[in-house]
Amino acid sequence: MARIIVVTSGKGGVGKTTTSAALSTGLARHGYKTVVVDFDIGLRNLDLVMGCERRVVYDFINVINGEAGLNQALIKDKNTDNLFILPASQTRDKDALTPEGVDKVLTALSEEFDYIVCDSPAGIERGALMALYHADEAIITTNPEVSSVRDSDRILGILHSKSKRAEQNLEPIREHLLLTRYDANRVARDEMLDVKDVEDILAIPLLGVIPEDTDVLKASNQGIPVINIPESNAGLAYDDAVKRLLGEQCPMRFLDVPRKGIFQRLFGGQS
Amino acid sequence: MSLLEAFLRRQRRQPSGSSAAIARERLQIIVTHQRAGQNDPGYIPAMKQDILEVIRKYVHVGEEHVNINFENHDDVSILELNVTLPEDRAMDVDVS
Ligand SMILES: Nc1ncnc2c1ncn2[C@@H]1O[C@H](COP(=O)(O)OP(=O)(O)OP(=O)(O)O)[C@@H](O)[C@H]1O
Ligand SMILES: [Mg+2]
């Protein structure tokens, strides 16, 4: 039986796909057989972030429609053992993502994998609801920004009312706050909400804080999950988040402005 | 963070004029409001408009004077309607 994790947010462009790619890679590197599923029908980009776009032959909808078997659609990651990708379709209509179809595919994946990571589309429409319905855990991906926090709160409400666990009165979904694109400099200047503010408002446990990092773009340019870029701050922060997800304790990093050396303090302008 | 930095930050936070402080305050209100309305049946906004129109036939009240609260308990749902009437209660609307 796999554990199903949804990466969700309500608001678009906050870092769900970046996070799905990083967390699934991290889980696989810890030895867990992991599949990452793209629920963003019509706008797939998980395959681009994972760098497997040219190997997509069949997709999620093909499997739902019985046009391909799961093993034909699953793409084995070329850099990380134990990691597979189930791409979304690029062109088909969203209604093809039926509750029965999703249920069938996740049930089949559940038998083969330890973790299923679901990359949710933005919004609160069908795709997002399908992605969160079966979840055991939810990664609430949030930027320190008013609209993103509001939408995260909205998604929490939906998890509480529209998920399978809510509908069937089962043990509630385990919720995790993942604060991404965090800019410690701006927080120090009091221009940006800080971790504590967002934690207080959303009132769910903090899984991690991912700093704003230019390496994220570099990684996606190359089609490599940022967790595989050595020494990148965002990658290290995702590493920590994976450990915490697996129950390890580790201190939060990148919350404070890096201390400047004497030369930088004397000669370096603004940062 | 150095002590000085922490102190300066605290100082800046006090007047709650910084943009982060404003964001924080707005969010607290937005989220409270959002959570309160989460389990409301979908017809509440339309019903509020209808009720408002009925009341306005007799008294001049604004949208902000009508407060509708919907509460769900285990076996009962309570619909609470609060209308704040203006100081001058004299009806200047013809009721015929
Ligand atoms: N920590 C970060 N630092 C800098 N840039 C980031 C970071 N995380 C994400 N980004 C950038 O933000 C953009 C949106 O990221 P991503 O595609 O992961 O978001 P999304 O939530 O999946 O978007 P959508 O809602 O459209 O699916 C990308 O350009 C990505 O490179
Ligand atoms: Mg995405």
XYZ file of C-alpha atoms and ligand atoms in Angstrom:
399
model
C 0.000 0.000 0.000
C 1.494 3.291 -1.084
C 1.276 6.497 0.854
C -0.361 9.159 -1.330
C 0.981 12.710 -1.041
C -0.660 15.646 -2.816
C 1.319 18.805 -3.533
C -1.294 21.537 -3.687
C -1.775 25.296 -3.224
C -4.850 26.816 -4.795
C -2.813 29.662 -6.240
C -0.852 29.099 -9.430
C 2.871 29.416 -9.925
C 3.897 29.049 -6.286
C 6.209 26.069 -6.841
C 4.055 22.911 -6.775
C 5.729 21.264 -9.755
C 9.214 22.246 -8.555
C 8.296 20.744 -5.174
C 6.743 17.564 -6.603
C 9.880 16.919 -8.643
C 12.195 17.567 -5.697
C 10.269 15.599 -3.080
C 9.691 12.572 -5.291
C 13.385 12.496 -6.225
C 14.327 12.806 -2.556
C 11.995 9.988 -1.484
C 13.377 7.740 -4.227
C 16.940 8.533 -3.176
C 16.036 7.338 0.320
C 15.235 4.005 -1.271
C 11.466 4.263 -1.519
C 9.879 3.223 -4.794
C 8.193 6.451 -5.838
C 5.982 7.623 -8.677
C 5.184 11.266 -9.364
C 1.883 11.850 -11.161
C 1.063 14.993 -13.156
C -2.595 16.002 -12.650
C -2.245 19.185 -14.698
C -4.145 17.920 -17.745
C -3.643 20.117 -20.783
C -0.768 22.067 -19.247
C 1.657 19.366 -18.322
C 5.059 20.509 -17.233
C 6.251 17.998 -14.702
C 7.918 16.093 -17.552
C 9.877 19.235 -18.452
C 11.052 19.807 -14.897
C 12.034 16.123 -14.671
C 13.727 16.265 -18.071
C 11.821 13.362 -19.610
C 9.590 15.201 -22.098
C 11.039 13.389 -25.092
C 10.281 10.005 -23.637
C 6.551 10.607 -23.166
C 4.607 8.165 -25.323
C 1.446 7.430 -23.372
C -0.066 9.474 -20.562
C -2.390 9.367 -17.547
C -5.532 9.768 -19.699
C -4.454 6.996 -22.084
C -4.250 4.707 -19.066
C -7.657 5.834 -17.749
C -9.203 5.221 -21.174
C -7.579 1.806 -21.433
C -5.560 2.859 -24.492
C -2.312 1.949 -22.762
C -1.245 -0.108 -19.780
C 0.319 1.528 -16.739
C 3.691 0.013 -17.519
C 3.612 1.517 -21.000
C 2.884 4.998 -19.655
C 5.247 5.049 -16.672
C 8.619 6.635 -17.444
C 11.610 5.435 -15.467
C 13.778 8.348 -14.362
C 17.200 8.204 -15.940
C 19.166 9.665 -13.024
C 17.440 8.335 -9.942
C 16.711 4.698 -9.173
C 13.256 3.811 -7.792
C 11.714 6.886 -9.449
C 8.958 6.888 -12.084
C 6.904 9.604 -13.764
C 3.316 9.383 -14.971
C 2.874 12.324 -17.344
C -0.355 14.252 -17.927
C -1.742 14.543 -21.408
C -1.045 17.719 -23.292
C -4.118 18.119 -25.430
C -7.071 16.186 -24.165
C -10.061 17.646 -22.456
C -10.059 17.844 -18.678
C -13.280 15.883 -18.292
C -11.318 12.778 -19.218
C -9.998 12.826 -15.652
C -12.906 10.906 -14.135
C -13.146 9.961 -10.459
C -13.429 6.289 -11.402
C -10.440 6.540 -13.725
C -8.249 8.260 -11.144
C -9.316 5.748 -8.529
C -8.423 2.851 -10.828
C -4.973 4.206 -11.678
C -4.054 5.140 -8.095
C -5.218 1.759 -6.824
C -3.011 0.019 -9.366
C -0.020 2.269 -8.558
C -0.613 1.679 -4.862
C 0.255 -1.970 -5.267
C 3.632 -1.269 -6.863
C 4.922 1.811 -5.086
C 5.791 3.073 -1.602
C 4.963 6.699 -2.382
C 2.674 8.341 -4.918
C 3.285 12.088 -5.239
C 0.441 13.952 -6.957
C 1.361 17.274 -8.600
C -1.877 19.267 -8.456
C -2.871 21.918 -10.984
C -3.670 25.395 -9.666
C -7.229 26.361 -8.792
C -10.023 24.478 -7.063
C -11.567 22.857 -10.123
C -11.792 19.247 -11.146
C -8.060 18.592 -11.647
C -7.155 19.983 -8.238
C -10.017 18.100 -6.559
C -9.000 14.841 -8.247
C -5.382 15.324 -7.164
C -6.271 15.802 -3.497
C -9.163 13.362 -3.196
C -7.144 10.232 -2.359
C -4.404 11.928 -0.348
C -3.004 10.588 2.914
C -0.757 13.620 3.269
C -0.890 17.118 1.778
C 1.976 19.490 1.139
C 0.430 22.961 1.230
C 2.834 24.886 -0.973
C 2.677 28.557 -0.031
C 4.553 31.743 -0.895
C 4.875 34.429 1.792
C 2.316 36.588 0.090
C -1.300 37.561 0.887
C -3.049 35.862 -2.036
C -1.055 32.658 -1.722
C -1.736 32.322 2.023
C -5.433 33.039 1.477
C -5.644 30.367 -1.216
C -3.767 27.872 0.943
C -6.318 28.415 3.670
C -9.055 27.817 1.117
C -7.440 24.558 0.013
C -7.225 23.441 3.651
C -10.986 23.946 3.888
C -11.448 21.802 0.789
C -9.200 19.055 2.187
C -11.422 19.070 5.280
C -14.638 18.708 3.312
C -14.058 17.189 -0.129
C -11.289 14.617 0.308
C -11.984 10.911 0.581
C -10.754 10.877 4.164
C -13.163 13.693 5.043
C -16.103 12.180 3.169
C -15.637 8.776 4.744
C -14.846 10.087 8.215
C -11.432 8.452 8.243
C -8.380 9.735 10.049
C -7.783 13.232 8.614
C -5.151 13.985 5.980
C -1.760 14.867 7.467
C -1.145 18.457 6.465
C 2.266 20.067 6.026
C 3.118 23.682 5.350
C 5.899 24.184 2.820
C 6.866 27.817 2.505
C 8.622 28.414 -0.815
C 10.363 31.343 -2.511
C 11.283 32.699 0.906
C 13.535 35.727 0.770
C 15.276 36.220 4.112
C 16.579 39.626 3.045
C 13.124 40.960 2.379
C 11.809 39.410 5.583
C 14.589 41.153 7.530
C 13.554 44.445 5.944
C 9.981 43.711 7.008
C 8.811 43.674 3.413
C 7.721 40.064 3.459
C 5.647 37.911 5.796
C 7.929 35.721 7.877
C 7.625 31.992 8.616
C 5.989 32.620 11.949
C 3.289 34.839 10.418
C 2.296 32.194 7.881
C 2.483 29.375 10.440
C 0.242 31.355 12.805
C -2.354 32.077 10.174
C -2.560 28.635 8.584
C -1.996 26.775 11.863
C -0.523 23.602 10.376
C 2.896 22.051 11.067
C 5.838 23.431 9.099
C 7.588 20.912 6.846
C 10.170 23.284 5.478
C 11.159 26.650 4.114
C 12.570 26.766 0.578
C 14.548 29.925 -0.145
C 14.165 31.973 -3.294
C 17.060 30.621 -5.339
C 18.269 31.294 -8.878
C 19.340 27.647 -9.086
C 15.669 26.663 -9.408
C 15.494 28.260 -12.844
C 18.881 26.853 -13.819
C 17.672 23.402 -12.830
C 14.417 23.657 -14.740
C 16.268 24.975 -17.799
C 18.216 21.728 -17.799
C 15.360 19.451 -16.802
C 16.938 18.425 -13.509
C 15.016 18.502 -10.202
C 16.690 21.182 -8.080
C 17.344 18.657 -5.305
C 19.914 17.128 -7.689
C 21.883 20.368 -8.064
C 24.745 19.979 -5.597
C 25.102 22.738 -3.023
C 22.076 24.705 -4.180
C 20.241 26.275 -1.246
C 16.799 25.321 -2.516
C 18.038 21.776 -3.123
C 19.439 21.492 0.410
C 16.194 22.850 1.840
C 14.230 20.240 -0.126
C 16.621 17.554 1.169
C 15.748 18.592 4.718
C 12.022 18.654 3.938
C 12.197 15.066 2.651
C 13.956 13.974 5.838
C 11.270 15.623 7.959
C 8.576 13.981 5.859
C 10.224 10.672 6.723
C 10.142 11.540 10.411
C 13.677 12.800 10.955
C 14.254 15.950 12.987
C 16.459 18.585 11.421
C 16.774 22.298 12.089
C 15.393 24.847 9.618
C 18.000 26.534 7.431
C 18.038 29.686 5.325
C 15.699 31.609 7.611
C 18.177 34.363 8.331
C 20.140 36.725 6.154
C 23.568 35.232 5.507
C 26.216 36.991 7.552
C 28.465 39.054 5.351
C 32.221 38.823 5.477
C 34.199 41.930 6.339
C 35.014 42.727 2.713
C 31.449 42.442 1.618
C 30.387 44.619 4.498
C 32.895 47.273 3.520
C 32.630 47.136 -0.230
C 29.570 45.103 -1.151
C 26.591 47.285 -1.954
C 23.037 46.173 -1.366
C 22.157 42.559 -1.461
C 20.381 37.520 13.363
C 22.418 39.826 15.572
C 20.918 41.381 18.661
C 20.969 44.764 17.010
C 19.218 43.456 13.933
C 16.620 41.748 16.092
C 16.108 44.951 18.023
C 15.799 47.114 14.935
C 13.371 44.645 13.465
C 11.257 44.703 16.583
C 11.294 48.502 16.466
C 10.134 48.496 12.905
C 7.398 46.069 13.690
C 5.875 48.060 16.496
C 4.105 50.780 14.516
C 2.635 48.088 12.271
C 3.131 50.352 9.290
C 5.546 48.099 7.410
C 4.208 46.319 4.384
C 4.677 42.918 6.034
C 2.649 44.106 9.030
C -0.129 45.321 6.778
C -0.138 41.991 4.950
C -0.337 40.184 8.280
C -3.290 42.249 9.481
C -5.174 41.936 6.209
C -4.645 38.201 6.148
C -5.952 37.731 9.657
C -9.218 39.392 8.667
C -9.464 37.693 5.270
C -8.858 34.248 6.683
C -11.277 34.668 9.594
C -13.940 35.777 7.160
C -13.192 32.961 4.749
C -13.371 30.308 7.447
C -16.646 31.670 8.780
C -18.241 31.444 5.360
C -16.835 28.046 4.452
C -19.818 25.908 5.344
C -22.489 28.371 4.318
C -25.020 27.057 1.861
C -24.508 28.626 -1.552
C -27.793 30.539 -1.464
C -26.751 32.813 1.412
C -25.488 35.772 -0.676
C -28.632 35.832 -2.850
C -30.876 35.485 0.174
C -29.036 38.332 1.851
C -29.786 40.555 -1.139
C -33.482 39.620 -1.067
C -33.780 40.267 2.661
C -31.984 43.563 2.235
C -34.479 44.625 -0.397
C -37.437 43.768 1.805
C -36.006 45.725 4.726
C -35.263 48.680 2.483
C -38.932 49.004 1.652
C -39.348 50.245 5.200
C -35.995 51.461 6.491
C -32.909 52.812 4.839
C -30.132 50.368 5.664
C -26.893 49.650 3.926
C -25.376 46.267 3.170
C -23.031 46.704 6.110
C -25.962 46.869 8.525
C -27.233 43.429 7.726
C -25.307 40.527 9.128
C -26.202 36.954 8.295
C -24.699 34.107 10.227
C -25.056 30.459 9.437
C -24.031 27.911 12.019
C -23.971 24.190 11.675
C -24.262 22.087 14.808
C -24.641 18.356 15.054
C -28.368 18.130 14.505
C -29.476 21.717 13.990
C -28.461 24.537 11.692
C -29.027 28.070 12.905
C -29.586 30.981 10.591
C -29.081 34.224 12.448
C -30.081 37.570 10.996
C -28.900 40.804 12.559
C -30.079 44.158 11.286
C -28.675 47.293 12.830
C -31.363 49.944 12.440
C -30.279 53.541 11.949
C -30.581 55.995 14.875
C -33.528 57.751 13.389
C -36.095 55.030 13.139
C -38.722 57.219 11.555
C -39.764 55.590 8.366
C -39.625 57.952 5.538
C -40.823 55.394 3.111
C -44.455 55.363 2.150
C -46.096 52.158 3.075
C -49.355 51.934 1.302
N 12.480 28.471 -4.567
C 12.363 29.083 -5.754
N 13.229 30.063 -6.112
C 13.109 30.697 -7.303
N 12.197 30.399 -8.226
C 11.297 29.426 -7.953
C 11.333 28.721 -6.704
N 10.332 27.808 -6.725
C 9.694 27.944 -7.916
N 10.270 28.915 -8.667
C 9.885 29.341 -10.024
O 8.519 29.698 -9.996
C 7.886 29.333 -11.195
C 6.669 28.488 -10.913
O 7.092 27.253 -10.346
P 6.263 25.915 -10.560
O 6.028 25.653 -11.988
O 6.917 24.863 -9.740
O 4.901 26.366 -9.877
P 3.488 25.619 -9.916
O 2.858 25.904 -8.586
O 3.664 24.199 -10.288
O 2.755 26.397 -11.076
P 1.315 25.991 -11.732
O 0.277 26.441 -10.736
O 1.269 26.771 -12.989
O 1.321 24.517 -11.926
C 8.928 28.618 -12.034
O 9.441 29.520 -12.972
C 9.977 28.212 -11.033
O 11.248 28.161 -11.629
Mg 2.664 23.053 -11.826
